[in-house]
Amino acid sequence: MTLKIESHSEDNGTTIRLIGRMQEEQLDELKAQIEKGRPKIALDLEQLSLVDVKAVRFLAVCETEGMRIVRCSPYIRDWIDKEAHPQR
């Protein structure tokens, strides 16, 4: 399975659900979805099963730019934290 991107907008912002495997090749599509949903974005990673290093680095940047990451698996959460704060 590759990456499936679902977007849901409400008054309080947009939630983008990522499903499957996220790799560098899908980042342009995700960036486009994020631009459509701005200014308030939440990335729902509950059904994200696999990521590569470029995807994790992108997610770390998203979070530092103020996007919320919700329902994230522990291994992806740890990896995002390590990429965002490599000295820890």
Coordinates of N, CA and C in Angstrom, one line a residue, residues 26-54:
Q26 N 5.8 11.1 -1.9 CA 4.5 11.6 -1.7 C 4.5 13.0 -1.0
L27 N 5.7 13.5 -0.7 CA 5.7 14.8 0.1 C 5.1 15.9 -0.7
D28 N 5.3 16.0 -2.0 CA 4.8 17.1 -2.8 C 3.2 17.1 -2.7
E29 N 2.6 16.0 -2.8 CA 1.1 15.9 -2.7 C 0.7 16.3 -1.3
L30 N 1.4 15.9 -0.3 CA 1.0 16.3 1.1 C 1.2 17.8 1.3
K31 N 2.3 18.3 0.8 CA 2.5 19.8 0.9 C 1.3 20.5 0.2
A32 N 0.9 20.1 -0.9 CA -0.3 20.7 -1.6 C -1.5 20.6 -0.7
Q33 N -1.8 19.5 -0.1 CA -2.9 19.4 0.8 C -2.8 20.3 2.0
I34 N -1.6 20.4 2.5 CA -1.4 21.3 3.7 C -1.7 22.8 3.3
E35 N -1.2 23.2 2.1 CA -1.5 24.5 1.7 C -2.9 24.8 1.5
K36 N -3.7 23.9 1.0 CA -5.2 24.0 0.9 C -5.8 24.2 2.2
G37 N -5.3 23.5 3.2 CA -6.0 23.5 4.5 C -5.5 24.6 5.5
R38 N -4.5 25.3 5.2 CA -4.0 26.3 6.1 C -5.1 27.3 6.5
P39 N -5.0 27.9 7.7 CA -3.9 28.1 8.5 C -3.7 27.0 9.6
K40 N -4.8 26.4 10.0 CA -4.8 25.5 11.2 C -4.9 24.1 10.7
I41 N -3.8 23.3 10.9 CA -3.7 22.0 10.4 C -3.4 21.0 11.5
A42 N -4.0 19.8 11.5 CA -3.7 18.7 12.3 C -3.4 17.5 11.4
L43 N -2.3 16.9 11.7 CA -1.9 15.7 10.9 C -2.3 14.4 11.7
D44 N -3.2 13.6 11.3 CA -3.6 12.4 12.0 C -2.8 11.2 11.4
L45 N -2.0 10.7 12.3 CA -1.1 9.6 11.8 C -1.5 8.2 12.3
E46 N -2.7 8.1 12.8 CA -3.1 6.8 13.4 C -2.9 5.6 12.5
Q47 N -3.2 5.8 11.2 CA -3.1 4.7 10.2 C -1.9 4.8 9.4
L48 N -0.9 5.5 9.8 CA 0.4 5.6 9.1 C 1.2 4.4 9.6
S49 N 1.6 3.5 8.7 CA 2.3 2.3 9.2 C 3.8 2.3 8.9
L50 N 4.2 3.1 8.0 CA 5.7 3.0 7.6 C 6.1 4.4 7.1
V51 N 7.2 4.9 7.5 CA 7.8 6.2 7.0 C 9.2 6.0 6.7
D52 N 9.7 6.9 5.8 CA 11.2 6.9 5.5 C 11.7 8.1 6.2
V53 N 13.0 8.3 6.2 CA 13.7 9.3 6.9 C 13.3 10.7 6.4
K54 N 13.1 10.9 5.1 CA 12.7 12.2 4.6 C 11.3 12.6 5.1

